[in-house]
Coordinates of C-alpha atoms in Angstrom, one line a residue:
M1 CA 26.4 23.9 -0.4
F2 CA 26.0 27.7 -0.1
N3 CA 28.6 30.3 -1.1
N4 CA 29.3 32.1 2.2
E5 CA 30.6 35.7 2.5
P6 CA 34.4 35.9 3.3
F7 CA 35.5 35.8 6.9
P8 CA 36.0 39.4 8.0
I9 CA 39.4 40.5 9.2
H10 CA 41.2 43.8 9.8
I11 CA 44.1 44.2 7.4
L12 CA 47.4 44.6 9.3
T13 CA 51.0 45.2 8.2
E14 CA 53.6 43.4 10.3
D15 CA 55.9 45.9 12.1
Q16 CA 59.6 45.1 11.3
S17 CA 60.9 47.3 14.1
A18 CA 59.0 45.5 16.8
P19 CA 59.0 46.9 20.4
S20 CA 60.4 44.8 23.2
T21 CA 58.3 45.9 26.2
V22 CA 54.7 46.8 27.0
R23 CA 55.9 50.4 27.7
D24 CA 57.2 50.6 24.1
I25 CA 53.8 49.5 22.8
L26 CA 51.9 51.9 25.0
S27 CA 54.1 54.8 23.8
R28 CA 53.4 54.1 20.2
L29 CA 49.7 53.8 20.7
Q30 CA 49.7 57.1 22.6
A31 CA 51.6 58.6 19.7
G32 CA 48.7 57.8 17.4
E33 CA 49.3 54.3 15.9
T34 CA 46.1 52.2 15.7
E35 CA 47.6 48.8 16.0
V36 CA 50.9 47.4 17.2
L37 CA 51.8 43.8 16.4
V38 CA 54.7 41.9 17.7
R39 CA 55.2 38.3 16.3
L40 CA 56.9 36.1 18.9
D41 CA 57.1 33.0 16.6
D42 CA 55.0 31.3 13.9
S43 CA 52.1 30.6 16.2
R44 CA 52.1 33.4 18.7
A45 CA 51.9 37.2 18.6
I46 CA 51.1 40.2 20.8
L47 CA 48.6 42.6 19.3
F48 CA 47.4 45.8 20.9
C49 CA 45.0 48.3 19.4
A50 CA 44.1 51.9 20.3
E51 CA 41.3 50.8 22.5
D52 CA 43.8 48.8 24.7
I53 CA 45.5 52.1 26.0
G54 CA 43.2 52.1 29.0
I55 CA 44.1 48.5 29.8
L56 CA 47.9 49.1 29.5
G57 CA 47.7 52.2 31.6
K58 CA 46.3 50.3 34.5
L59 CA 49.2 47.7 34.5
P60 CA 51.6 47.9 37.5
P61 CA 55.0 49.4 36.8
E62 CA 56.8 46.1 36.9
A63 CA 54.4 44.7 34.2
V64 CA 54.9 47.8 32.0
S65 CA 58.6 47.4 32.0
A66 CA 58.5 43.6 31.6
S67 CA 59.5 41.9 28.4
L68 CA 56.7 40.8 26.0
E69 CA 57.7 37.2 26.4
E70 CA 56.6 37.4 30.0
M71 CA 53.1 38.7 29.2
R72 CA 51.5 35.3 28.4
S73 CA 48.0 36.5 29.3
L74 CA 48.2 39.0 26.4
L75 CA 49.2 36.6 23.7
S76 CA 47.2 36.2 20.5
P77 CA 47.3 32.9 18.5
I78 CA 48.3 33.0 14.9
L79 CA 46.0 30.9 12.7
P80 CA 46.2 30.2 9.0
Y81 CA 43.8 32.4 7.1
S82 CA 41.2 31.3 4.5
D83 CA 38.2 33.0 2.9
S84 CA 36.2 29.8 3.6
V85 CA 34.5 29.6 7.0
E86 CA 34.5 25.8 6.7
A87 CA 38.3 25.9 6.4
L88 CA 38.7 28.1 9.4
A89 CA 36.2 26.3 11.6
P90 CA 38.4 23.4 12.8
D91 CA 41.2 25.8 14.1
L92 CA 38.7 28.2 15.7
M93 CA 37.0 25.4 17.5
R94 CA 40.3 24.3 19.0
L95 CA 41.0 27.7 20.6
P96 CA 41.2 27.7 24.5
P97 CA 38.0 28.7 26.1
D98 CA 39.7 31.4 28.3
L99 CA 41.1 33.3 25.2
H100 CA 40.2 37.0 25.3
R101 CA 42.7 38.6 22.9
P102 CA 42.2 39.2 19.2
I103 CA 43.1 36.4 16.8
V104 CA 45.9 37.0 14.3
F105 CA 45.7 35.3 10.8
G106 CA 48.8 34.5 8.7
R107 CA 49.1 33.7 5.0
K108 CA 50.7 30.6 3.5
D109 CA 53.8 32.6 2.7
G110 CA 54.3 33.4 6.4
S111 CA 53.2 37.0 6.3
I112 CA 50.4 38.4 8.5
A113 CA 47.0 38.9 6.8
G114 CA 45.2 40.7 9.6
Y115 CA 43.3 40.1 12.8
G116 CA 39.8 39.7 14.1
R117 CA 38.3 40.5 17.5
L118 CA 36.4 37.6 19.3
A119 CA 33.2 39.6 19.5
E120 CA 33.4 40.4 15.7
L121 CA 34.0 36.7 14.9
L122 CA 31.1 35.6 17.2
A123 CA 28.7 38.1 15.6
F124 CA 29.8 36.9 12.1
A125 CA 29.3 33.3 13.1
L126 CA 25.8 34.0 14.5
R127 CA 24.9 36.0 11.4
Q128 CA 26.1 33.2 9.1
R129 CA 24.1 30.7 11.1
Q130 CA 21.0 32.8 11.0
R131 CA 21.4 33.2 7.2
M132 CA 22.0 29.4 6.7
E133 CA 18.9 28.6 8.8
T134 CA 16.9 31.0 6.6
Y135 CA 18.2 29.5 3.4
F136 CA 17.5 26.0 4.7
A137 CA 14.0 26.8 6.0
T138 CA 13.1 28.4 2.7
L139 CA 14.5 25.4 0.8
V140 CA 12.7 23.0 3.0
E141 CA 9.4 24.7 2.5
T142 CA 10.0 25.2 -1.2
V143 CA 10.4 21.6 -2.2
T144 CA 7.3 19.5 -2.9
D145 CA 8.6 16.5 -0.9
A146 CA 8.0 15.8 2.7
V147 CA 11.2 16.6 4.6
T148 CA 12.1 15.1 7.9
V149 CA 15.3 15.7 9.9
V150 CA 16.1 13.8 13.1
D151 CA 19.0 14.1 15.6
E152 CA 21.2 11.2 16.7
T153 CA 18.5 10.1 19.2
G154 CA 15.7 10.0 16.6
C155 CA 14.2 13.2 17.8
V156 CA 12.5 15.3 15.1
I157 CA 14.2 18.7 14.6
C158 CA 12.7 19.5 11.2
W159 CA 9.2 18.7 9.8
N160 CA 8.1 20.8 6.8
D161 CA 4.6 21.8 5.7
V162 CA 4.4 19.1 3.0
A163 CA 5.1 16.5 5.7
V164 CA 2.2 18.0 7.7
E165 CA -0.1 17.6 4.7
T166 CA 1.2 14.1 3.8
Y167 CA 0.8 12.6 7.2
D168 CA -1.7 14.9 8.9
I169 CA 0.7 15.4 11.8
P170 CA 1.0 19.1 13.0
K171 CA 4.5 20.4 13.6
E172 CA 3.7 21.1 17.3
S173 CA 2.8 17.4 17.7
I174 CA 6.1 16.0 16.4
L175 CA 8.9 18.5 16.6
G176 CA 11.0 17.7 19.7
R177 CA 9.6 14.2 20.0
R178 CA 10.9 10.9 18.9
I179 CA 9.7 10.0 15.4
G180 CA 9.0 6.4 16.6
E181 CA 6.0 7.8 18.6
H182 CA 4.1 8.4 15.3
F183 CA 5.6 5.7 13.0
N184 CA 6.8 2.1 13.4
P185 CA 10.5 2.6 14.1
D186 CA 11.4 -0.7 12.3
E187 CA 10.0 0.6 9.1
L188 CA 11.5 4.1 9.1
M189 CA 14.3 4.7 6.5
V190 CA 15.6 7.8 8.3
L191 CA 16.3 5.8 11.4
R192 CA 17.9 3.0 9.3
T193 CA 20.4 5.6 8.0
L194 CA 21.3 6.4 11.6
D195 CA 21.9 2.7 12.4
E196 CA 23.6 1.8 9.1
G197 CA 25.3 5.1 8.1
R198 CA 24.4 4.7 4.4
R199 CA 22.3 6.6 1.9
V200 CA 19.0 5.5 0.5
R201 CA 18.1 6.7 -3.0
N202 CA 14.7 6.6 -4.8
T203 CA 13.4 3.7 -2.7
Y204 CA 9.8 2.7 -2.5
H205 CA 8.6 2.8 1.1
R206 CA 5.4 2.5 3.2
P207 CA 6.1 4.5 6.4
R208 CA 2.4 4.0 7.5
P209 CA -0.5 1.9 6.3
G210 CA -2.2 3.7 3.4
Y211 CA 0.9 5.8 2.5
H212 CA 3.2 5.2 -0.4
V213 CA 6.4 7.3 -0.9
L214 CA 9.6 7.4 -2.8
I215 CA 12.3 8.1 -0.2
N216 CA 15.8 9.6 -0.3
A217 CA 17.6 9.5 3.0
S218 CA 21.1 10.3 4.2
P219 CA 23.0 10.2 7.5
I220 CA 24.4 13.5 8.8
F221 CA 28.1 13.3 9.7
D222 CA 30.0 15.7 11.9
D223 CA 33.7 15.1 12.3
G224 CA 33.2 11.5 11.2
R225 CA 30.4 10.8 13.6
I226 CA 26.7 10.4 12.7
V227 CA 24.8 13.2 14.4
G228 CA 21.4 12.9 12.6
G229 CA 19.6 11.9 9.5
I230 CA 17.5 13.6 6.8
A231 CA 14.8 12.1 4.6
T232 CA 12.8 13.5 1.7
E233 CA 9.7 11.6 0.7
Q234 CA 7.7 12.1 -2.5
D235 CA 4.1 11.1 -1.9
I236 CA 3.1 8.6 -4.6
T237 CA 0.0 7.3 -2.8
Q238 CA -2.3 8.6 -5.5
L239 CA -0.1 7.2 -8.3
V240 CA -0.1 3.8 -6.6
R241 CA -3.9 3.9 -6.2
L242 CA -4.3 5.0 -9.8
N243 CA -2.1 2.2 -10.9
D244 CA -4.1 -0.3 -8.9
E245 CA -7.3 1.1 -10.4
L246 CA -5.9 0.9 -13.9
M247 CA -4.7 -2.7 -13.3
S248 CA -8.1 -3.6 -11.9
A249 CA -9.8 -2.0 -14.9
R250 CA -7.6 -3.8 -17.3
T251 CA -8.1 -7.1 -15.5
I252 CA -11.9 -6.7 -15.5
L253 CA -12.0 -5.5 -19.1
E254 CA -9.8 -8.5 -20.1
E255 CA -12.1 -10.8 -18.1
Q256 CA -15.3 -9.4 -19.6
S257 CA -14.1 -8.9 -23.2
P258 CA -16.0 -11.2 -25.4
R259 CA -13.1 -11.3 -27.9
E260 CA -11.2 -13.3 -25.3
D261 CA -12.2 -16.6 -23.8
P262 CA -15.4 -15.6 -21.9
F263 CA -15.0 -18.6 -19.5
T264 CA -11.9 -16.9 -17.9
F265 CA -14.4 -14.6 -16.1
I266 CA -15.6 -17.7 -14.2
K267 CA -12.9 -17.9 -11.5
G268 CA -11.8 -21.2 -10.1
K269 CA -9.4 -24.0 -10.7
G270 CA -11.1 -26.8 -8.7
K271 CA -12.2 -30.0 -10.4
L272 CA -15.9 -29.4 -9.9
I273 CA -16.0 -25.9 -11.4
D274 CA -13.6 -27.0 -14.1
N275 CA -15.9 -29.8 -15.2
A276 CA -18.7 -27.3 -15.5
I277 CA -16.6 -24.9 -17.6
Q278 CA -15.3 -27.6 -19.9
L279 CA -18.9 -28.9 -20.5
G280 CA -20.0 -25.3 -21.2
R281 CA -17.2 -24.9 -23.8
K282 CA -18.3 -28.1 -25.6
V283 CA -22.0 -27.1 -25.9
A284 CA -21.5 -23.3 -26.5
D285 CA -22.0 -23.7 -30.3
A286 CA -24.8 -26.2 -30.0
E287 CA -28.4 -25.1 -30.8
I288 CA -30.2 -27.3 -28.3
P289 CA -31.5 -25.9 -25.0
L290 CA -29.4 -26.2 -21.8
L291 CA -30.3 -26.7 -18.2
L292 CA -28.0 -25.2 -15.5
L293 CA -28.4 -26.8 -12.1
G294 CA -27.2 -25.4 -8.8
E295 CA -28.1 -23.6 -5.6
A296 CA -29.0 -20.0 -5.6
G297 CA -25.9 -17.8 -6.0
V298 CA -23.5 -20.4 -7.5
G299 CA -23.1 -18.4 -10.8
K300 CA -25.7 -19.9 -13.2
H301 CA -26.3 -16.6 -14.9
Q302 CA -22.6 -16.0 -15.2
L303 CA -22.1 -19.4 -16.9
A304 CA -25.1 -18.8 -19.2
L305 CA -23.5 -15.5 -20.3
A306 CA -20.1 -17.1 -20.9
I307 CA -21.7 -19.9 -23.0
H308 CA -23.5 -17.2 -25.0
Q309 CA -20.4 -15.1 -25.5
A310 CA -18.4 -18.2 -26.6
S311 CA -21.0 -19.1 -29.2
A312 CA -21.6 -17.9 -32.7
R313 CA -24.5 -15.8 -31.2
A314 CA -22.1 -13.6 -29.2
K315 CA -22.9 -10.5 -31.2
Q316 CA -26.6 -10.9 -30.7
P317 CA -28.6 -10.1 -27.5
F318 CA -28.4 -12.0 -24.3
L319 CA -31.5 -11.4 -22.2
T320 CA -32.7 -12.7 -18.8
V321 CA -36.2 -13.5 -17.6
H322 CA -36.4 -13.9 -13.8
C323 CA -39.3 -16.3 -13.6
G324 CA -39.3 -16.3 -9.8
S325 CA -39.6 -12.5 -9.4
I326 CA -42.2 -11.8 -12.1
P327 CA -45.9 -12.3 -11.3
A328 CA -47.3 -15.4 -13.0
S329 CA -49.8 -13.3 -14.9
V330 CA -47.0 -11.3 -16.5
V331 CA -44.4 -14.0 -17.3
E332 CA -46.1 -15.0 -20.5
T333 CA -46.2 -11.4 -21.8
E334 CA -42.6 -10.9 -20.7
L335 CA -41.5 -13.9 -22.6
F336 CA -43.7 -13.9 -25.7
G337 CA -44.9 -10.2 -25.9
F338 CA -48.4 -9.1 -26.6
Q339 CA -50.5 -8.0 -29.6
G340 CA -51.8 -4.5 -29.9
G341 CA -55.2 -4.0 -28.4
T342 CA -54.8 -6.9 -26.0
F343 CA -54.9 -4.7 -23.0
S344 CA -57.0 -1.6 -22.6
G345 CA -55.1 1.6 -23.5
T346 CA -52.4 -0.2 -25.6
R347 CA -53.0 0.1 -29.3
E348 CA -49.6 -1.0 -30.3
G349 CA -48.1 -4.4 -29.3
S350 CA -44.8 -5.1 -27.7
P351 CA -42.3 -7.9 -28.5
G352 CA -41.3 -10.3 -25.8
K353 CA -37.8 -11.4 -24.9
L354 CA -37.9 -14.2 -27.5
E355 CA -38.3 -11.7 -30.3
Q356 CA -35.9 -9.2 -28.8
A357 CA -33.2 -11.8 -28.5
D358 CA -33.7 -13.3 -32.0
G359 CA -30.5 -14.9 -33.0
G360 CA -29.2 -14.6 -29.4
T361 CA -29.9 -16.2 -26.1
V362 CA -32.6 -16.0 -23.4
F363 CA -31.7 -17.2 -19.9
L364 CA -34.7 -18.3 -17.9
S365 CA -33.7 -18.0 -14.2
D366 CA -35.7 -20.1 -11.7
I367 CA -37.6 -21.8 -14.4
E368 CA -39.4 -24.0 -11.8
H369 CA -41.7 -20.9 -11.2
L370 CA -42.9 -20.8 -14.8
P371 CA -46.7 -21.4 -14.9
Q372 CA -47.7 -24.7 -16.6
D373 CA -49.6 -23.0 -19.3
V374 CA -46.6 -20.9 -20.2
Q375 CA -44.5 -24.1 -19.9
A376 CA -46.6 -25.6 -22.7
K377 CA -46.2 -22.6 -24.9
L378 CA -42.4 -22.6 -24.3
L379 CA -42.3 -26.3 -25.2
L380 CA -44.0 -25.6 -28.5
F381 CA -41.4 -22.9 -29.2
L382 CA -38.6 -25.3 -28.5
Q383 CA -40.0 -27.8 -30.8
K384 CA -41.0 -25.6 -33.8
Q385 CA -39.1 -22.3 -33.1
T386 CA -42.4 -20.5 -33.5
F387 CA -44.8 -18.8 -31.1
S388 CA -47.6 -16.2 -31.0
R389 CA -47.8 -13.1 -28.9
V390 CA -50.4 -12.9 -26.1
G391 CA -53.7 -11.8 -27.7
G392 CA -52.4 -12.6 -31.2
S393 CA -52.8 -15.6 -33.5
E394 CA -50.0 -14.9 -36.0
A395 CA -47.2 -17.4 -35.8
L396 CA -43.9 -15.7 -35.3
S397 CA -40.5 -17.3 -35.6
A398 CA -37.3 -16.6 -33.8
R399 CA -33.9 -18.4 -33.6
T400 CA -33.5 -17.8 -29.9
R401 CA -31.6 -20.3 -27.8
I402 CA -33.0 -21.1 -24.4
I403 CA -30.8 -21.7 -21.4
A404 CA -32.7 -22.4 -18.2
G405 CA -31.5 -22.3 -14.6
T406 CA -32.9 -23.8 -11.5
N407 CA -32.0 -24.5 -7.9
K408 CA -34.6 -27.2 -7.5
D409 CA -34.7 -30.9 -8.4
L410 CA -37.0 -30.7 -11.5
G411 CA -37.2 -34.5 -11.6
K412 CA -39.0 -34.5 -8.2
L413 CA -41.2 -31.6 -9.4
V414 CA -42.2 -33.7 -12.4
E415 CA -43.1 -36.6 -10.1
A416 CA -45.2 -34.2 -8.0
Q417 CA -46.8 -32.9 -11.3
L418 CA -45.6 -29.4 -10.6
F419 CA -43.5 -29.2 -13.7
R420 CA -44.3 -30.6 -17.2
S421 CA -42.3 -33.7 -17.9
D422 CA -42.1 -33.1 -21.7
L423 CA -40.5 -29.6 -21.1
Y424 CA -38.2 -31.1 -18.5
Y425 CA -36.9 -33.7 -21.0
A426 CA -36.5 -31.1 -23.7
L427 CA -34.5 -28.8 -21.4
S428 CA -32.4 -31.5 -19.7
A429 CA -30.9 -33.2 -22.8
I430 CA -27.7 -31.5 -21.7
S431 CA -27.5 -30.2 -18.1
I432 CA -24.6 -28.7 -16.3
A433 CA -24.3 -28.8 -12.5
L434 CA -22.5 -26.0 -10.8
P435 CA -21.0 -26.8 -7.4
A436 CA -21.9 -24.9 -4.2
L437 CA -19.1 -22.7 -2.9
R438 CA -18.7 -24.9 0.2
D439 CA -17.7 -27.7 -2.2
R440 CA -15.0 -25.7 -4.0
K441 CA -13.3 -23.8 -1.2
E442 CA -10.0 -24.2 -3.0
D443 CA -11.3 -21.5 -5.3
L444 CA -11.8 -19.0 -2.5
P445 CA -8.5 -17.1 -2.8
I446 CA -8.9 -16.4 -6.5
L447 CA -12.6 -15.4 -6.1
V448 CA -11.8 -13.1 -3.2
Q449 CA -9.0 -11.4 -5.1
S450 CA -11.1 -11.0 -8.2
F451 CA -14.0 -9.4 -6.2
A452 CA -11.6 -7.2 -4.3
R453 CA -10.2 -5.9 -7.5
Q454 CA -13.7 -5.4 -8.9
Y455 CA -14.9 -3.4 -5.9
A456 CA -11.6 -1.5 -5.5
L457 CA -12.2 -0.1 -9.0
Q458 CA -15.9 0.6 -8.2
Y459 CA -15.1 2.5 -5.0
Q460 CA -11.9 4.0 -6.2
K461 CA -9.8 2.5 -3.4
P462 CA -6.5 0.6 -3.5
I463 CA -6.7 -3.2 -3.9
P464 CA -6.4 -4.4 -0.3
Q465 CA -4.4 -7.2 1.2
I466 CA -6.3 -10.0 2.9
D467 CA -5.2 -11.2 6.4
P468 CA -4.6 -14.9 6.7
D469 CA -7.1 -15.0 9.6
V470 CA -9.8 -13.7 7.2
M471 CA -9.1 -16.4 4.6
L472 CA -9.2 -19.0 7.4
A473 CA -12.6 -17.7 8.5
F474 CA -13.8 -17.9 4.9
A475 CA -12.5 -21.5 4.7
N476 CA -14.4 -22.5 7.8
Y477 CA -17.7 -21.0 6.6
D478 CA -20.3 -23.0 4.7
W479 CA -21.4 -20.1 2.4
P480 CA -25.2 -20.8 2.2
G481 CA -25.5 -17.8 -0.2
N482 CA -22.6 -19.1 -2.4
I483 CA -20.9 -16.6 -4.7
N484 CA -23.4 -13.9 -4.2
E485 CA -22.9 -13.9 -0.5
L486 CA -19.1 -13.9 -0.9
M487 CA -19.3 -10.9 -3.3
S488 CA -21.5 -9.0 -0.7
I489 CA -19.1 -9.7 2.1
V490 CA -16.0 -8.7 0.1
E491 CA -17.8 -5.5 -0.9
R492 CA -18.6 -4.8 2.7
C493 CA -15.0 -5.4 3.8
L494 CA -13.6 -3.2 1.1
I495 CA -15.9 -0.3 2.0
L496 CA -15.1 -0.6 5.7
C497 CA -11.3 -1.2 5.6
E498 CA -9.2 2.0 6.0
E499 CA -5.6 0.8 5.8
E500 CA -5.6 -1.2 2.5
R501 CA -5.9 -4.4 4.5
I502 CA -9.0 -6.5 5.2
T503 CA -9.0 -7.9 8.7
M504 CA -11.4 -9.8 11.0
E505 CA -12.8 -6.5 12.2
Q506 CA -14.5 -5.9 8.9
L507 CA -16.2 -9.3 8.7
P508 CA -19.9 -9.6 9.7
P509 CA -20.3 -10.9 13.3
H510 CA -21.6 -14.3 12.2
L511 CA -18.5 -14.8 10.0
Q512 CA -16.1 -13.7 12.7
K513 CA -17.3 -16.6 14.8
E514 CA -16.0 -18.9 12.1
Q515 CA -12.4 -18.1 13.0
P516 CA -10.9 -21.3 14.4
K517 CA -9.9 -21.3 18.1
V518 CA -7.6 -23.6 19.9
I519 CA -9.5 -25.7 22.4
V520 CA -7.3 -27.8 24.8
P521 CA -9.2 -30.3 26.8
A522 CA -7.6 -31.3 30.1
N523 CA -6.9 -34.8 29.0
E524 CA -5.7 -34.0 25.5
P525 CA -2.7 -31.7 25.0
S526 CA -2.8 -31.9 21.1
T527 CA -6.4 -31.4 20.2
A528 CA -8.9 -30.1 17.7
F529 CA -8.3 -26.8 15.9
G530 CA -11.4 -25.6 14.0
G531 CA -12.5 -29.2 13.8
M532 CA -9.1 -30.5 12.8
R533 CA -6.4 -32.5 14.6
I534 CA -3.1 -30.9 15.4
L535 CA 0.1 -32.6 14.5
K536 CA 1.4 -34.8 17.3
P537 CA 4.7 -36.6 17.8
K538 CA 2.9 -39.9 17.8
N539 CA 1.4 -39.4 14.4
T540 CA 2.6 -41.8 11.7
E541 CA 4.1 -40.4 8.5
D542 CA 0.9 -41.2 6.6
E543 CA -1.2 -39.4 9.2
E544 CA 1.1 -36.4 9.2
R545 CA 1.0 -36.2 5.4
A546 CA -2.8 -36.4 5.4
L547 CA -3.1 -33.7 8.1
I548 CA -0.7 -31.4 6.3
E549 CA -2.5 -31.8 3.0
E550 CA -5.9 -31.2 4.7
A551 CA -4.6 -28.1 6.4
L552 CA -3.2 -26.7 3.2
I553 CA -6.5 -27.3 1.4
R554 CA -8.5 -25.7 4.2
A555 CA -6.1 -22.8 4.3
M556 CA -6.2 -22.6 0.5
G557 CA -2.5 -22.9 0.1
N558 CA -1.6 -20.2 2.7
K559 CA 1.4 -21.5 4.6
S560 CA 0.9 -19.3 7.6
S561 CA -2.7 -20.2 8.0
A562 CA -2.0 -23.9 7.5
A563 CA 0.7 -23.8 10.2
K564 CA -1.7 -22.2 12.5
L565 CA -4.3 -24.9 11.8
L566 CA -1.7 -27.6 12.6
G567 CA -0.4 -25.9 15.7
I568 CA 3.2 -25.7 14.4
S569 CA 5.5 -23.0 13.3
R570 CA 5.7 -21.9 9.7
G571 CA 9.4 -23.1 9.5
T572 CA 8.3 -26.6 10.8
L573 CA 5.7 -26.7 8.1
Y574 CA 8.2 -26.0 5.4
N575 CA 10.5 -28.7 6.8
K576 CA 7.6 -31.1 6.7
L577 CA 6.8 -30.2 3.1
R578 CA 10.3 -30.9 2.0
E579 CA 10.4 -34.1 4.1
F580 CA 7.2 -35.4 2.4
N581 CA 8.1 -33.9 -1.0
L582 CA 4.8 -32.0 -1.0
D583 CA 4.4 -29.2 -3.6
Y584 CA 1.9 -26.5 -2.5

């Protein structure tokens, strides 16, 4: 990887007239020679330098006169020489630990290249190691990726500054500790390389909730054995979040675009909501008034807007009058406008919603709150398409379509003489009933996902995953506030969730109570689960099929939640689905 400096040696010329005893070597050194080398064979030699004179002088007489073959403690090994430290390393590492003499190096042609003292070789090795550590440390802190290195036990031995910034874990808190203390070991790629011994390249990975990275990881081999692992992680969390936001924005724009089918913004695939949507499509281009029926929060305003956008009036204004939130004395002015001079201090008049929406649509929300005198004036407009402003007498015309909405039974209000019958009949020629959310729970998954995307874009957060337990709690709740309540709860959950996952902890307390609990009476081992019977061995096939279908409907198709409802494993549920040929 790095081009190291050559291994240092002292150049030495082999002496062809080699001495035969230690005395001979001592004599030559005392005569001024700096080195004396005697090669015994291809792998052994005896080498003395000028600094060895003191050692040789202390030898007993018998040792001085002994042959060199007998002086085994003074032998030096002859190793093949190379400029590359990596090539020399295996031979150096096999040297005996008690060696204290210089090392002689030979060339491939058999000649002697030189020698090196052990202290010099050790100093060179330490110098090279220090230099390599400096190179590596600089490289690690220069790259823009998070770098993690672990040893064979999974202990962190390298953790760069980018990793600190990415995961907010200081070096002192992780270096020297097992990486599994801070991350889920089963999800760590660097540990997988230790176990499997293979490289990972440009792989998407989530090492912790809320973090997204592209990872490259490799095992570290030493002499064929895995001794550690290294991983570099490019933080793409912001890119993932931006992509989610762009996808959310695109989805919302596609849903809201009037050029597309505006009814696609009304989420749901159940029969009841589909009937309302299909009827809305049929009457979109009609001119007659419409009456939308349904509890508060079921989406009457949304359906009215979709009908307007699907009609030929789509390019004209769509205005709303909230009859229930406007004082009775102001409703007439809001709807029909007023003539200049009608009120003190107002010389100029002001058009009402009917004029402002000429050619378009006015949606009258909570029309049951409309005062009866204003009801009469509205009826006249429906019949003649003309009206007069408050305080004026001039007949004005407008081609404004009226769509009214109510959460009351107008027929009963007519009987109680609280609503004009003639206006009721004029409005109810075509009425569309919108189901309550509790009657269309099969639409909960698509509604929750749609609102989650919408609020993720609004709050600039990733689109979260929804825990099955949360969906199960939603399915067991009656939703008195309908769509509006669901939107509020999804918004709350998205604000509170921190790990890109909505769990039971983020739900309001009253909704957490809706989570089904297994209740086992003493006399009934297989019992109710959230008001539902668990599958039992004594159930007939028809009973089993019915229970499975009910569970899947209540769990909105989620197999894990359905299995939990039934008190069986997910694998058993899949077997039952195949057995009964059920397609969910």
